[in-house]
CSV table of C-alpha atoms and ligand atoms in Angstrom, one decimal:
chain,number,residue,atom,x,y,z
A,210,MET,CA,-13.3,-3.1,3.3
A,211,SER,CA,-15.0,-3.2,6.7
A,212,THR,CA,-15.4,-7.0,7.1
A,213,GLY,CA,-12.5,-8.2,5.0
A,214,ARG,CA,-14.6,-10.8,3.4
A,215,VAL,CA,-14.6,-11.9,-0.2
A,216,VAL,CA,-17.6,-10.3,-2.1
A,217,GLU,CA,-19.6,-12.4,-4.5
A,218,GLY,CA,-21.3,-10.9,-7.5
A,219,ILE,CA,-18.7,-8.3,-8.4
A,220,ASP,CA,-16.6,-9.0,-11.6
A,221,PRO,CA,-13.0,-8.2,-10.7
A,222,VAL,CA,-12.2,-7.7,-14.4
A,223,THR,CA,-14.6,-4.8,-14.7
A,224,PHE,CA,-14.5,-3.5,-11.1
A,225,ASP,CA,-13.0,0.0,-10.9
A,226,GLN,CA,-11.9,0.8,-7.4
A,227,ARG,CA,-11.1,4.4,-8.2
A,228,ALA,CA,-14.5,4.9,-9.7
A,229,ALA,CA,-16.1,3.2,-6.7
A,230,SER,CA,-14.2,5.6,-4.4
A,231,LEU,CA,-15.8,8.6,-6.1
A,232,ASP,CA,-19.3,7.1,-6.1
A,233,PRO,CA,-21.3,8.0,-2.9
A,234,ALA,CA,-23.3,4.7,-3.3
A,235,ARG,CA,-20.1,2.6,-3.2
A,236,SER,CA,-17.9,4.5,-0.8
A,237,GLN,CA,-17.8,6.2,2.6
A,238,PRO,CA,-16.1,9.3,3.8
A,239,ALA,CA,-12.7,8.5,5.3
A,240,PRO,CA,-11.9,9.6,8.8
A,241,ASP,CA,-9.3,12.4,8.9
A,242,ASN,CA,-5.9,10.9,7.8
A,243,ALA,CA,-2.4,12.0,7.0
A,244,ALA,CA,-2.6,10.3,3.6
A,245,ARG,CA,-5.5,12.7,2.7
A,246,VAL,CA,-7.6,9.8,1.5
A,247,VAL,CA,-11.0,11.4,1.2
A,248,ARG,CA,-13.3,8.4,0.5
A,249,ILE,CA,-12.9,4.7,1.2
A,250,PRO,CA,-14.5,2.3,-1.3
A,251,THR,CA,-17.0,-0.2,0.2
A,252,GLU,CA,-15.2,-2.9,-1.8
A,253,ALA,CA,-11.5,-3.1,-2.8
A,254,LEU,CA,-9.7,-5.1,-5.5
A,255,VAL,CA,-6.9,-7.3,-4.1
A,256,TYR,CA,-4.9,-10.0,-5.7
A,257,GLU,CA,-4.1,-13.3,-3.9
A,258,MET,CA,-1.5,-15.6,-5.4
A,259,ARG,CA,-1.7,-19.2,-4.2
A,260,ASP,CA,0.1,-22.4,-4.8
A,261,ASP,CA,-1.6,-25.6,-6.0
A,262,ALA,CA,-2.5,-26.5,-2.4
A,263,GLY,CA,-4.2,-23.1,-2.0
A,264,ARG,CA,-1.6,-21.7,0.3
A,265,LEU,CA,-1.1,-18.0,0.1
A,266,GLU,CA,2.2,-17.1,-1.6
A,267,MET,CA,1.6,-13.4,-2.2
A,268,VAL,CA,-1.0,-10.7,-1.8
A,269,VAL,CA,-1.1,-7.5,-3.8
A,270,LEU,CA,-2.9,-4.5,-2.3
A,271,PRO,CA,-4.0,-1.2,-4.0
A,272,ILE,CA,-2.6,1.9,-2.3
A,273,GLU,CA,-3.1,5.6,-2.9
A,274,GLY,CA,-2.4,8.9,-1.2
A,275,LEU,CA,-1.2,12.5,-1.6
A,276,GLY,CA,2.3,13.4,-2.6
A,277,LEU,CA,3.4,16.9,-3.3
A,278,TRP,CA,1.6,17.5,-6.6
A,279,GLY,CA,-1.2,15.0,-6.5
A,280,THR,CA,-2.3,11.5,-5.6
A,281,LEU,CA,0.1,8.6,-6.1
A,282,TYR,CA,-1.6,5.3,-7.1
A,283,GLY,CA,0.1,2.0,-6.8
A,284,PHE,CA,0.4,-1.4,-5.2
A,285,ILE,CA,2.3,-3.1,-2.4
A,286,ALA,CA,2.9,-6.8,-2.5
A,287,LEU,CA,3.3,-8.8,0.7
A,288,ASP,CA,4.6,-12.4,1.0
A,289,GLY,CA,2.4,-15.2,2.2
A,290,ASP,CA,3.2,-14.3,5.8
A,291,VAL,CA,1.1,-11.2,5.2
A,292,ARG,CA,4.0,-9.2,6.8
A,293,THR,CA,7.1,-9.2,4.6
A,294,VAL,CA,7.2,-6.8,1.7
A,295,ARG,CA,7.7,-8.3,-1.7
A,296,GLY,CA,7.6,-5.0,-3.6
A,297,LEU,CA,6.1,-1.6,-4.0
A,298,THR,CA,5.3,0.3,-7.2
A,299,PHE,CA,3.3,3.3,-8.3
A,300,TYR,CA,1.7,3.3,-11.7
A,301,GLU,CA,0.5,6.9,-11.6
A,302,HIS,CA,1.6,10.0,-9.9
A,303,LYS,CA,2.4,13.7,-10.5
A,304,GLU,CA,5.7,14.0,-8.6
A,305,THR,CA,8.7,15.8,-10.2
A,306,PRO,CA,11.0,13.7,-12.3
A,307,GLY,CA,14.4,13.5,-10.4
A,308,LEU,CA,12.8,14.4,-7.1
A,309,GLY,CA,9.5,12.8,-5.9
A,310,GLY,CA,9.5,11.0,-9.3
A,311,GLU,CA,12.3,8.9,-8.0
A,312,VAL,CA,9.6,6.6,-6.6
A,313,ASP,CA,9.9,5.0,-10.0
A,314,ASN,CA,13.6,4.4,-9.7
A,315,PRO,CA,14.2,0.6,-9.8
A,316,ARG,CA,17.1,1.0,-7.3
A,317,TRP,CA,14.8,2.7,-4.8
A,318,LYS,CA,11.9,0.2,-5.4
A,319,ALA,CA,14.4,-2.7,-4.8
A,320,LEU,CA,15.0,-1.4,-1.3
A,321,TRP,CA,11.5,-2.4,-0.2
A,322,THR,CA,11.8,-6.1,-0.8
A,323,GLY,CA,12.3,-8.1,2.4
A,324,ARG,CA,11.4,-5.3,4.8
A,325,LEU,CA,8.5,-5.7,7.3
A,326,ALA,CA,5.3,-3.9,6.8
A,327,PHE,CA,4.1,-4.6,10.3
A,328,ASP,CA,5.8,-4.7,13.7
A,329,ASP,CA,5.5,-7.6,16.2
A,330,ASP,CA,2.1,-6.4,17.3
A,331,LEU,CA,1.0,-6.3,13.6
A,332,THR,CA,0.7,-2.5,13.6
A,333,PRO,CA,1.7,-0.9,10.3
A,334,ALA,CA,5.3,0.2,10.8
A,335,ILE,CA,6.9,0.4,7.3
A,336,GLY,CA,7.8,3.9,6.1
A,337,VAL,CA,10.3,6.1,4.3
A,338,VAL,CA,12.9,7.5,6.7
A,339,LYS,CA,14.9,10.7,6.3
A,340,GLY,CA,18.3,9.9,4.7
A,341,PRO,CA,19.7,6.4,4.3
A,342,ALA,CA,17.9,3.6,6.1
A,343,GLY,CA,20.5,0.8,5.9
A,344,SER,CA,20.1,-2.9,5.2
A,345,VAL,CA,16.9,-4.9,5.9
A,346,THR,CA,18.6,-6.2,9.1
A,347,GLU,CA,19.5,-2.7,10.3
A,348,ALA,CA,16.2,-1.1,9.3
A,349,PRO,CA,13.5,-3.8,9.0
A,350,TYR,CA,10.7,-1.1,8.8
A,351,GLY,CA,12.5,1.7,6.9
A,352,VAL,CA,13.4,2.6,3.4
A,353,ASP,CA,15.8,5.4,2.3
A,354,GLY,CA,14.3,8.9,1.9
A,355,LEU,CA,14.2,10.4,-1.5
A,356,SER,CA,16.6,13.3,-1.5
A,357,GLY,CA,15.0,16.7,-2.2
A,358,ALA,CA,11.6,15.0,-1.9
A,359,THR,CA,10.7,15.0,1.8
A,360,ILE,CA,7.0,15.7,1.0
A,361,THR,CA,6.7,12.8,-1.4
A,362,SER,CA,8.6,10.5,1.0
A,363,ARG,CA,6.3,11.4,3.8
A,364,GLY,CA,3.3,10.9,1.5
A,365,VAL,CA,4.5,7.3,0.8
A,366,THR,CA,4.8,6.6,4.5
A,367,ASN,CA,1.4,8.1,5.2
A,368,LEU,CA,-0.4,6.2,2.4
A,369,LEU,CA,1.1,2.9,3.4
A,370,ARG,CA,0.2,3.3,7.1
A,371,PHE,CA,-3.4,4.2,6.1
A,372,TRP,CA,-4.0,1.3,3.7
A,373,LEU,CA,-2.3,-1.3,5.9
A,374,GLY,CA,-4.2,0.0,9.0
A,375,PRO,CA,-7.6,-0.4,10.5
A,376,ASP,CA,-9.4,2.2,8.3
A,377,GLY,CA,-7.9,0.7,5.2
A,378,LEU,CA,-7.2,-3.0,4.4
A,379,GLY,CA,-6.6,-4.0,8.0
A,380,PRO,CA,-9.8,-6.0,8.4
A,381,TYR,CA,-9.1,-7.9,5.2
A,382,LEU,CA,-5.5,-8.6,6.3
A,383,THR,CA,-6.6,-9.8,9.7
A,384,ARG,CA,-9.0,-12.2,8.1
A,385,LEU,CA,-6.3,-13.4,5.7
A,386,ARG,CA,-3.9,-14.1,8.5
A,387,GLY,CA,-6.6,-15.9,10.4
A,388,GLU,CA,-7.0,-18.5,7.6
A,389,GLY,CA,-3.4,-19.6,8.4
A,390,VAL,CA,-0.5,-17.9,6.8
A,391,SER,CA,2.5,-19.5,5.1
A,392,ASN,CA,6.1,-18.5,5.4
Z,145,FMN,C1,10.2,22.6,-9.2
Z,145,FMN,C2,10.2,21.9,-7.9
Z,145,FMN,C3,9.7,20.6,-7.9
Z,145,FMN,C4,9.7,19.9,-6.7
Z,145,FMN,N1,9.2,18.6,-6.6
Z,145,FMN,C5,9.1,17.9,-5.5
Z,145,FMN,C6,8.6,16.6,-5.4
Z,145,FMN,O1,8.2,16.0,-6.4
Z,145,FMN,N2,8.5,16.0,-4.2
Z,145,FMN,C7,8.9,16.6,-3.1
Z,145,FMN,O2,8.8,16.0,-2.0
Z,145,FMN,N3,9.5,17.8,-3.1
Z,145,FMN,C8,9.6,18.5,-4.3
Z,145,FMN,N4,10.1,19.8,-4.3
Z,145,FMN,C9,10.8,20.3,-3.1
Z,145,FMN,C10,9.8,20.7,-2.0
Z,145,FMN,O3,9.3,21.9,-2.3
Z,145,FMN,C11,10.6,20.7,-0.7
Z,145,FMN,O4,11.6,21.6,-0.7
Z,145,FMN,C12,11.2,19.3,-0.4
Z,145,FMN,O5,10.3,18.4,-0.3
Z,145,FMN,C13,12.1,19.3,0.8
Z,145,FMN,O6,12.9,18.1,0.7
Z,145,FMN,P1,14.3,17.9,1.4
Z,145,FMN,O7,14.1,18.2,2.9
Z,145,FMN,O8,14.7,16.5,1.2
Z,145,FMN,O9,15.2,18.9,0.8
Z,145,FMN,C14,10.2,20.5,-5.5
Z,145,FMN,C15,10.6,21.8,-5.5
Z,145,FMN,C16,10.7,22.5,-6.7
Z,145,FMN,C17,11.2,23.9,-6.7
């Protein structure tokens, strides 16, 4: 996590990032953060999809952070430019069905595709706005807020900013961009 380099000697099939985050030998305390991430694992499991020439087509990153009722766990996928969002999904959360649980609504999830996770300075900029955001052109960094679920919406913004930022996967993403990104 701190160098962004690929680690040899860890089997990605059996590596459990959530267990690592709880293990003092394999994690560090996180600096104070709005996503309420408590510990950062020394190593993280990411997925790089490449074409036959080895060019990056997509990278899938683990994300987690506090909603209203508990931690949301999921993934964000970025295109080969390491900037454009391909998709966002949560595989585990405790939010209320019909309110924060609307993070699972396919129509809401579809709003993420094509938005930009980072601004021109490569600072994490993507987030959930209050109310409707508009099209990708109108709101490149914003996704519609979930009605009646401001706390969950804010939680999603906070966790994305954390994991895409310097205390999260920022060093890895910087290294990935440095190897030459594809569009
Ligand atoms: C039973 C119950 C379940 C709720 N579940 C959620 C939730 O999952 N996520 C959330 O952000 N707010 C939830 N809320 C609402 C929050 O308490 C708060 O009112 C809301 O986030 C404000 O959002 P709004 O400004 O869009 O109305 C719930 C409220 C009640 C009474």
